[in-house]
PDB file of C-alpha atoms in Angstrom:
ATOM      1  CA  UNK A  21    -211.682-105.487 111.584  1.00  0.00           C
ATOM      2  CA  UNK A  22    -209.981-108.935 111.773  1.00  0.00           C
ATOM      3  CA  UNK A  23    -208.964-110.626 108.535  1.00  0.00           C
ATOM      4  CA  UNK A  24    -210.863-113.556 107.079  1.00  0.00           C
ATOM      5  CA  UNK A  25    -208.597-116.611 107.242  1.00  0.00           C
ATOM      6  CA  UNK A  26    -208.524-117.013 103.451  1.00  0.00           C
ATOM      7  CA  UNK A  27    -207.526-113.385 102.904  1.00  0.00           C
ATOM      8  CA  UNK A  28    -204.893-113.762 105.592  1.00  0.00           C
ATOM      9  CA  UNK A  29    -203.483-116.876 103.900  1.00  0.00           C
ATOM     10  CA  UNK A  30    -203.438-115.058 100.566  1.00  0.00           C
ATOM     11  CA  UNK A  31    -201.498-112.149 102.048  1.00  0.00           C
ATOM     12  CA  UNK A  32    -199.037-114.545 103.663  1.00  0.00           C
ATOM     13  CA  UNK A  33    -198.520-117.050 100.843  1.00  0.00           C
ATOM     14  CA  UNK A  34    -200.317-115.841  97.717  1.00  0.00           C
ATOM     15  CA  UNK A  35    -203.647-116.919  96.187  1.00  0.00           C
ATOM     16  CA  UNK A  36    -202.545-120.542  95.664  1.00  0.00           C
ATOM     17  CA  UNK A  37    -201.739-120.990  99.348  1.00  0.00           C
ATOM     18  CA  UNK A  38    -202.851-124.623  99.698  1.00  0.00           C
ATOM     19  CA  UNK A  39    -204.601-124.133 103.045  1.00  0.00           C
ATOM     20  CA  UNK A  40    -208.052-125.649 103.519  1.00  0.00           C
ATOM     21  CA  UNK A  41    -210.847-125.298 106.055  1.00  0.00           C
ATOM     22  CA  UNK A  42    -212.786-128.246 107.415  1.00  0.00           C
ATOM     23  CA  UNK A  43    -215.326-126.515 109.568  1.00  0.00           C
ATOM     24  CA  UNK A  44    -213.260-124.481 112.038  1.00  0.00           C
ATOM     25  CA  UNK A  45    -210.103-126.545 111.388  1.00  0.00           C
ATOM     26  CA  UNK A  46    -207.416-125.079 109.103  1.00  0.00           C
ATOM     27  CA  UNK A  47    -204.592-127.152 107.642  1.00  0.00           C
ATOM     28  CA  UNK A  48    -202.441-127.462 104.564  1.00  0.00           C
ATOM     29  CA  UNK A  49    -199.033-126.918 103.026  1.00  0.00           C
ATOM     30  CA  UNK A  50    -198.098-123.437 101.840  1.00  0.00           C
ATOM     31  CA  UNK A  51    -194.998-122.230 100.030  1.00  0.00           C
ATOM     32  CA  UNK A  52    -192.816-119.217 100.742  1.00  0.00           C
ATOM     33  CA  UNK A  53    -189.765-118.472  98.610  1.00  0.00           C
ATOM     34  CA  UNK A  54    -189.874-122.000  97.218  1.00  0.00           C
ATOM     35  CA  UNK A  55    -189.876-123.673 100.638  1.00  0.00           C
ATOM     36  CA  UNK A  56    -192.822-125.653 102.008  1.00  0.00           C
ATOM     37  CA  UNK A  57    -194.430-124.636 105.299  1.00  0.00           C
ATOM     38  CA  UNK A  58    -196.928-126.691 107.289  1.00  0.00           C
ATOM     39  CA  UNK A  59    -199.909-124.604 108.356  1.00  0.00           C
ATOM     40  CA  UNK A  60    -202.408-125.603 111.025  1.00  0.00           C
ATOM     41  CA  UNK A  61    -204.930-123.633 113.034  1.00  0.00           C
ATOM     42  CA  UNK A  62    -208.498-122.603 113.602  1.00  0.00           C
ATOM     43  CA  UNK A  63    -211.067-120.069 112.487  1.00  0.00           C
ATOM     44  CA  UNK A  64    -214.557-118.906 113.413  1.00  0.00           C
ATOM     45  CA  UNK A  65    -213.571-118.226 117.045  1.00  0.00           C
ATOM     46  CA  UNK A  66    -213.350-121.999 117.341  1.00  0.00           C
ATOM     47  CA  UNK A  67    -213.832-123.611 120.750  1.00  0.00           C
ATOM     48  CA  UNK A  68    -211.047-126.167 121.111  1.00  0.00           C
ATOM     49  CA  UNK A  69    -212.605-129.507 121.980  1.00  0.00           C
ATOM     50  CA  UNK A  70    -211.104-132.977 121.997  1.00  0.00           C
ATOM     51  CA  UNK A  71    -211.565-133.558 118.252  1.00  0.00           C
ATOM     52  CA  UNK A  72    -210.097-130.208 117.214  1.00  0.00           C
ATOM     53  CA  UNK A  73    -207.136-130.473 119.578  1.00  0.00           C
ATOM     54  CA  UNK A  74    -206.314-133.968 118.309  1.00  0.00           C
ATOM     55  CA  UNK A  75    -206.724-132.914 114.666  1.00  0.00           C
ATOM     56  CA  UNK A  76    -204.204-130.096 115.112  1.00  0.00           C
ATOM     57  CA  UNK A  77    -201.805-132.357 116.991  1.00  0.00           C
ATOM     58  CA  UNK A  78    -202.006-134.919 114.171  1.00  0.00           C
ATOM     59  CA  UNK A  79    -200.876-132.336 111.599  1.00  0.00           C
ATOM     60  CA  UNK A  80    -197.930-131.375 113.795  1.00  0.00           C
ATOM     61  CA  UNK A  81    -196.918-134.989 114.449  1.00  0.00           C
ATOM     62  CA  UNK A  82    -197.294-135.949 110.778  1.00  0.00           C
ATOM     63  CA  UNK A  83    -195.048-133.031 109.846  1.00  0.00           C
ATOM     64  CA  UNK A  84    -192.405-134.206 112.303  1.00  0.00           C
ATOM     65  CA  UNK A  85    -192.569-137.775 110.968  1.00  0.00           C
ATOM     66  CA  UNK A  86    -192.779-137.068 107.244  1.00  0.00           C
ATOM     67  CA  UNK A  87    -191.089-133.687 106.753  1.00  0.00           C
ATOM     68  CA  UNK A  88    -188.200-133.242 109.206  1.00  0.00           C
ATOM     69  CA  UNK A  89    -187.282-129.615 109.766  1.00  0.00           C
ATOM     70  CA  UNK A  90    -190.249-128.153 107.882  1.00  0.00           C
ATOM     71  CA  UNK A  91    -191.397-124.876 109.511  1.00  0.00           C
ATOM     72  CA  UNK A  92    -194.843-124.879 111.108  1.00  0.00           C
ATOM     73  CA  UNK A  93    -197.127-121.858 111.280  1.00  0.00           C
ATOM     74  CA  UNK A  94    -200.067-121.827 113.695  1.00  0.00           C
ATOM     75  CA  UNK A  95    -202.980-119.598 112.654  1.00  0.00           C
ATOM     76  CA  UNK A  96    -204.883-118.765 115.831  1.00  0.00           C
ATOM     77  CA  UNK A  97    -208.508-117.759 116.219  1.00  0.00           C
ATOM     78  CA  UNK A  98    -210.127-119.408 119.224  1.00  0.00           C
ATOM     79  CA  UNK A  99    -212.513-118.649 122.066  1.00  0.00           C
ATOM     80  CA  UNK A 100    -210.651-121.147 124.256  1.00  0.00           C
ATOM     81  CA  UNK A 101    -211.481-124.672 125.313  1.00  0.00           C
ATOM     82  CA  UNK A 102    -214.806-126.266 124.487  1.00  0.00           C
ATOM     83  CA  UNK A 103    -217.101-125.924 127.512  1.00  0.00           C
ATOM     84  CA  UNK A 104    -219.144-129.052 126.941  1.00  0.00           C
ATOM     85  CA  UNK A 105    -219.813-132.040 129.167  1.00  0.00           C
ATOM     86  CA  UNK A 106    -218.947-134.511 126.409  1.00  0.00           C
ATOM     87  CA  UNK A 107    -215.477-133.045 125.943  1.00  0.00           C
ATOM     88  CA  UNK A 108    -214.874-132.945 129.682  1.00  0.00           C
ATOM     89  CA  UNK A 109    -215.806-136.634 129.946  1.00  0.00           C
ATOM     90  CA  UNK A 110    -213.528-137.484 127.012  1.00  0.00           C
ATOM     91  CA  UNK A 111    -210.609-135.748 128.715  1.00  0.00           C
ATOM     92  CA  UNK A 112    -210.240-132.361 127.069  1.00  0.00           C
ATOM     93  CA  UNK A 113    -207.423-131.525 129.465  1.00  0.00           C
ATOM     94  CA  UNK A 114    -205.393-134.447 128.151  1.00  0.00           C
ATOM     95  CA  UNK A 115    -206.213-133.656 124.514  1.00  0.00           C
ATOM     96  CA  UNK A 116    -205.093-130.054 124.870  1.00  0.00           C
ATOM     97  CA  UNK A 117    -201.979-131.136 126.750  1.00  0.00           C
ATOM     98  CA  UNK A 118    -201.281-133.544 123.880  1.00  0.00           C
ATOM     99  CA  UNK A 119    -201.473-130.641 121.407  1.00  0.00           C
ATOM    100  CA  UNK A 120    -199.072-128.585 123.485  1.00  0.00           C
ATOM    101  CA  UNK A 121    -196.661-131.505 123.799  1.00  0.00           C
ATOM    102  CA  UNK A 122    -196.790-132.116 120.037  1.00  0.00           C
ATOM    103  CA  UNK A 123    -195.810-128.501 119.408  1.00  0.00           C
ATOM    104  CA  UNK A 124    -193.030-128.753 121.984  1.00  0.00           C
ATOM    105  CA  UNK A 125    -191.778-131.949 120.333  1.00  0.00           C
ATOM    106  CA  UNK A 126    -191.700-130.169 116.970  1.00  0.00           C
ATOM    107  CA  UNK A 127    -189.559-127.418 118.437  1.00  0.00           C
ATOM    108  CA  UNK A 128    -187.166-129.895 120.047  1.00  0.00           C
ATOM    109  CA  UNK A 129    -186.995-131.840 116.775  1.00  0.00           C
ATOM    110  CA  UNK A 130    -185.664-128.854 114.835  1.00  0.00           C
ATOM    111  CA  UNK A 131    -188.872-127.369 113.415  1.00  0.00           C
ATOM    112  CA  UNK A 132    -189.317-123.611 113.620  1.00  0.00           C
ATOM    113  CA  UNK A 133    -192.802-123.079 115.020  1.00  0.00           C
ATOM    114  CA  UNK A 134    -194.466-119.673 114.773  1.00  0.00           C
ATOM    115  CA  UNK A 135    -197.874-118.628 116.047  1.00  0.00           C
ATOM    116  CA  UNK A 136    -199.950-115.833 114.527  1.00  0.00           C
ATOM    117  CA  UNK A 137    -203.038-114.524 116.309  1.00  0.00           C
ATOM    118  CA  UNK A 138    -205.083-113.056 113.487  1.00  0.00           C
ATOM    119  CA  UNK A 139    -208.435-112.672 115.234  1.00  0.00           C
ATOM    120  CA  UNK A 140    -209.129-113.900 118.757  1.00  0.00           C
ATOM    121  CA  UNK A 141    -207.031-115.860 121.238  1.00  0.00           C
ATOM    122  CA  UNK A 142    -208.500-116.787 124.580  1.00  0.00           C
ATOM    123  CA  UNK A 143    -207.665-119.025 127.484  1.00  0.00           C
ATOM    124  CA  UNK A 144    -206.409-122.575 127.003  1.00  0.00           C
ATOM    125  CA  UNK A 145    -206.789-122.462 123.242  1.00  0.00           C
ATOM    126  CA  UNK A 146    -204.018-119.855 123.162  1.00  0.00           C
ATOM    127  CA  UNK A 147    -201.904-121.314 125.949  1.00  0.00           C
ATOM    128  CA  UNK A 148    -201.585-124.675 124.175  1.00  0.00           C
ATOM    129  CA  UNK A 149    -200.735-123.169 120.780  1.00  0.00           C
ATOM    130  CA  UNK A 150    -199.245-119.703 120.331  1.00  0.00           C
ATOM    131  CA  UNK A 151    -197.692-119.499 123.778  1.00  0.00           C
ATOM    132  CA  UNK A 152    -195.808-122.776 123.202  1.00  0.00           C
ATOM    133  CA  UNK A 153    -194.471-121.805 119.763  1.00  0.00           C
ATOM    134  CA  UNK A 154    -190.896-120.571 119.354  1.00  0.00           C
ATOM    135  CA  UNK A 155    -192.411-117.113 118.939  1.00  0.00           C
ATOM    136  CA  UNK A 156    -195.939-115.770 118.717  1.00  0.00           C
ATOM    137  CA  UNK A 157    -196.990-112.747 116.676  1.00  0.00           C
ATOM    138  CA  UNK A 158    -200.304-110.966 116.254  1.00  0.00           C
ATOM    139  CA  UNK A 159    -202.164-108.562 114.020  1.00  0.00           C
ATOM    140  CA  UNK A 160    -202.926-105.190 115.667  1.00  0.00           C
ATOM    141  CA  UNK A 161    -206.677-105.785 115.529  1.00  0.00           C
ATOM    142  CA  UNK A 162    -206.431-109.162 117.283  1.00  0.00           C
ATOM    143  CA  UNK A 163    -208.011-109.746 120.678  1.00  0.00           C
ATOM    144  CA  UNK A 164    -205.994-111.642 123.264  1.00  0.00           C
ATOM    145  CA  UNK A 165    -206.881-112.484 126.847  1.00  0.00           C
ATOM    146  CA  UNK A 166    -206.780-115.412 129.203  1.00  0.00           C
ATOM    147  CA  UNK A 167    -209.528-114.223 131.506  1.00  0.00           C
ATOM    148  CA  UNK A 168    -211.864-111.233 131.669  1.00  0.00           C
ATOM    149  CA  UNK A 169    -211.557-109.085 134.777  1.00  0.00           C
ATOM    150  CA  UNK A 170    -215.005-110.111 136.156  1.00  0.00           C
ATOM    151  CA  UNK A 171    -214.003-113.773 135.866  1.00  0.00           C
ATOM    152  CA  UNK A 172    -210.614-113.014 137.379  1.00  0.00           C
ATOM    153  CA  UNK A 173    -212.371-111.365 140.320  1.00  0.00           C
ATOM    154  CA  UNK A 174    -214.495-114.456 140.900  1.00  0.00           C
ATOM    155  CA  UNK A 175    -211.465-116.766 140.826  1.00  0.00           C
ATOM    156  CA  UNK A 176    -209.115-114.624 142.923  1.00  0.00           C
ATOM    157  CA  UNK A 177    -211.840-113.339 145.304  1.00  0.00           C
ATOM    158  CA  UNK A 178    -210.419-109.844 144.815  1.00  0.00           C
ATOM    159  CA  UNK A 179    -212.737-106.884 144.170  1.00  0.00           C
ATOM    160  CA  UNK A 180    -213.332-106.201 140.492  1.00  0.00           C
ATOM    161  CA  UNK A 181    -212.618-102.499 141.048  1.00  0.00           C
ATOM    162  CA  UNK A 182    -209.210-103.369 142.472  1.00  0.00           C
ATOM    163  CA  UNK A 183    -208.318-105.540 139.494  1.00  0.00           C
ATOM    164  CA  UNK A 184    -209.549-102.870 137.082  1.00  0.00           C
ATOM    165  CA  UNK A 185    -207.270-100.339 138.757  1.00  0.00           C
ATOM    166  CA  UNK A 186    -204.329-102.754 138.711  1.00  0.00           C
ATOM    167  CA  UNK A 187    -204.873-103.397 135.003  1.00  0.00           C
ATOM    168  CA  UNK A 188    -204.180 -99.742 134.234  1.00  0.00           C
ATOM    169  CA  UNK A 189    -200.573-100.054 135.353  1.00  0.00           C
ATOM    170  CA  UNK A 190    -199.829-103.782 135.183  1.00  0.00           C
ATOM    171  CA  UNK A 191    -200.279-105.663 131.875  1.00  0.00           C
ATOM    172  CA  UNK A 192    -200.577-108.976 133.742  1.00  0.00           C
ATOM    173  CA  UNK A 193    -204.081-108.003 134.828  1.00  0.00           C
ATOM    174  CA  UNK A 194    -205.203-106.513 131.538  1.00  0.00           C
ATOM    175  CA  UNK A 195    -206.469-108.064 128.316  1.00  0.00           C
ATOM    176  CA  UNK A 196    -205.429-106.686 124.940  1.00  0.00           C
ATOM    177  CA  UNK A 197    -202.795-107.384 122.327  1.00  0.00           C
ATOM    178  CA  UNK A 198    -200.581-104.469 123.385  1.00  0.00           C
ATOM    179  CA  UNK A 199    -200.403-105.813 126.919  1.00  0.00           C
ATOM    180  CA  UNK A 200    -199.301-109.213 125.642  1.00  0.00           C
ATOM    181  CA  UNK A 201    -196.564-107.517 123.644  1.00  0.00           C
ATOM    182  CA  UNK A 202    -195.465-105.725 126.826  1.00  0.00           C
ATOM    183  CA  UNK A 203    -195.397-109.034 128.738  1.00  0.00           C
ATOM    184  CA  UNK A 204    -193.397-110.753 125.992  1.00  0.00           C
ATOM    185  CA  UNK A 205    -196.116-113.283 125.172  1.00  0.00           C
ATOM    186  CA  UNK A 206    -196.430-111.695 121.737  1.00  0.00           C
ATOM    187  CA  UNK A 207    -193.050-110.962 120.188  1.00  0.00           C
ATOM    188  CA  UNK A 208    -194.272-108.286 117.766  1.00  0.00           C
ATOM    189  CA  UNK A 209    -197.264-107.028 115.812  1.00  0.00           C
ATOM    190  CA  UNK A 210    -197.385-107.627 112.060  1.00  0.00           C
ATOM    191  CA  UNK A 211    -198.611-104.766 109.898  1.00  0.00           C
ATOM    192  CA  UNK A 212    -198.422-103.935 106.212  1.00  0.00           C
ATOM    193  CA  UNK A 213    -196.575-106.589 104.213  1.00  0.00           C
ATOM    194  CA  UNK A 214    -197.459-109.771 106.112  1.00  0.00           C
ATOM    195  CA  UNK A 215    -195.387-111.976 103.819  1.00  0.00           C
ATOM    196  CA  UNK A 216    -192.297-109.901 104.563  1.00  0.00           C
ATOM    197  CA  UNK A 217    -193.082-110.112 108.286  1.00  0.00           C
ATOM    198  CA  UNK A 218    -193.354-113.911 108.081  1.00  0.00           C
ATOM    199  CA  UNK A 219    -190.138-114.147 106.096  1.00  0.00           C
ATOM    200  CA  UNK A 220    -188.324-112.046 108.713  1.00  0.00           C
ATOM    201  CA  UNK A 221    -189.742-114.092 111.584  1.00  0.00           C
ATOM    202  CA  UNK A 222    -188.724-117.402 110.008  1.00  0.00           C
ATOM    203  CA  UNK A 223    -185.229-116.094 109.390  1.00  0.00           C
ATOM    204  CA  UNK A 224    -184.807-114.882 112.970  1.00  0.00           C
ATOM    205  CA  UNK A 225    -186.716-117.390 115.072  1.00  0.00           C
ATOM    206  CA  UNK A 226    -185.334-117.242 118.649  1.00  0.00           C
ATOM    207  CA  UNK A 227    -183.261-120.274 119.577  1.00  0.00           C
ATOM    208  CA  UNK A 228    -184.287-119.986 123.225  1.00  0.00           C
ATOM    209  CA  UNK A 229    -187.561-118.877 124.803  1.00  0.00           C
ATOM    210  CA  UNK A 230    -187.081-115.127 125.181  1.00  0.00           C
ATOM    211  CA  UNK A 231    -190.560-114.235 126.431  1.00  0.00           C
ATOM    212  CA  UNK A 232    -189.452-113.508 129.992  1.00  0.00           C
ATOM    213  CA  UNK A 233    -186.518-111.397 128.799  1.00  0.00           C
ATOM    214  CA  UNK A 234    -188.764-109.479 126.405  1.00  0.00           C
ATOM    215  CA  UNK A 235    -191.233-108.899 129.222  1.00  0.00           C
ATOM    216  CA  UNK A 236    -188.498-107.519 131.455  1.00  0.00           C
ATOM    217  CA  UNK A 237    -187.100-105.250 128.744  1.00  0.00           C
ATOM    218  CA  UNK A 238    -190.579-103.926 127.895  1.00  0.00           C
ATOM    219  CA  UNK A 239    -191.612-103.420 131.513  1.00  0.00           C
ATOM    220  CA  UNK A 240    -194.556-105.802 131.333  1.00  0.00           C
ATOM    221  CA  UNK A 241    -193.046-108.606 133.441  1.00  0.00           C
ATOM    222  CA  UNK A 242    -190.281-107.064 135.471  1.00  0.00           C
ATOM    223  CA  UNK A 243    -189.317-110.026 137.659  1.00  0.00           C
ATOM    224  CA  UNK A 244    -190.011-113.210 135.664  1.00  0.00           C
ATOM    225  CA  UNK A 245    -186.651-113.406 133.890  1.00  0.00           C
ATOM    226  CA  UNK A 246    -184.649-112.674 137.036  1.00  0.00           C
ATOM    227  CA  UNK A 247    -186.585-115.200 139.128  1.00  0.00           C
ATOM    228  CA  UNK A 248    -186.241-117.877 136.437  1.00  0.00           C
ATOM    229  CA  UNK A 249    -182.487-117.281 136.289  1.00  0.00           C
ATOM    230  CA  UNK A 250    -182.170-117.589 140.076  1.00  0.00           C
ATOM    231  CA  UNK A 251    -184.053-120.886 139.975  1.00  0.00           C
ATOM    232  CA  UNK A 252    -181.764-122.202 137.226  1.00  0.00           C
ATOM    233  CA  UNK A 253    -178.672-121.158 139.160  1.00  0.00           C
ATOM    234  CA  UNK A 254    -179.941-122.863 142.300  1.00  0.00           C
ATOM    235  CA  UNK A 255    -180.765-126.138 140.541  1.00  0.00           C
TER     236      UNK A 255
END
């Protein structure tokens, strides 16, 4: 069973963790080994609408402006983007892109940015957070997917039975946290002492994006790293 966000924060930072919830929005400053860490994220399987995307981006940008170099941890529990006419009219695509760009700016400005999927991570809500971090981790009981197979069948116009069969051998077509580990999207699963896992991750944050290389080494994305390298060499 997934962890409640408050219990998760306590296991990561202790009972005086300094993280607060405003509805589905999580934010605050936690401390690990005497060093401050900016924490931002969501709970309650939050749908990411314009307001929530901008609120998260504001925490990231404020951290860059006021606390240079401070690590940022993203706590992820989302059902994806908010499917509501109001948010579409307000430009949810631009708001979510803004969040992703804020996280990218933090990385390029010297902040270590880690994502942790502790419950559910779906669709654009995951793509514009954990998948843009320096490294993304997950708890074993987390649920990760970008698209269910029935929806994938509707979009690709391929038979659902074919996609189901492909998912048995190819992680790209299959939901599930283990498949995202195989593809390199999730660097590792955290079990047991979560504080020790966070400490280790902060100490060994990859300098470069190693997702494609991890995917190749784990057999989940066999060609991505090689194709990317050929493109770089041809540029």
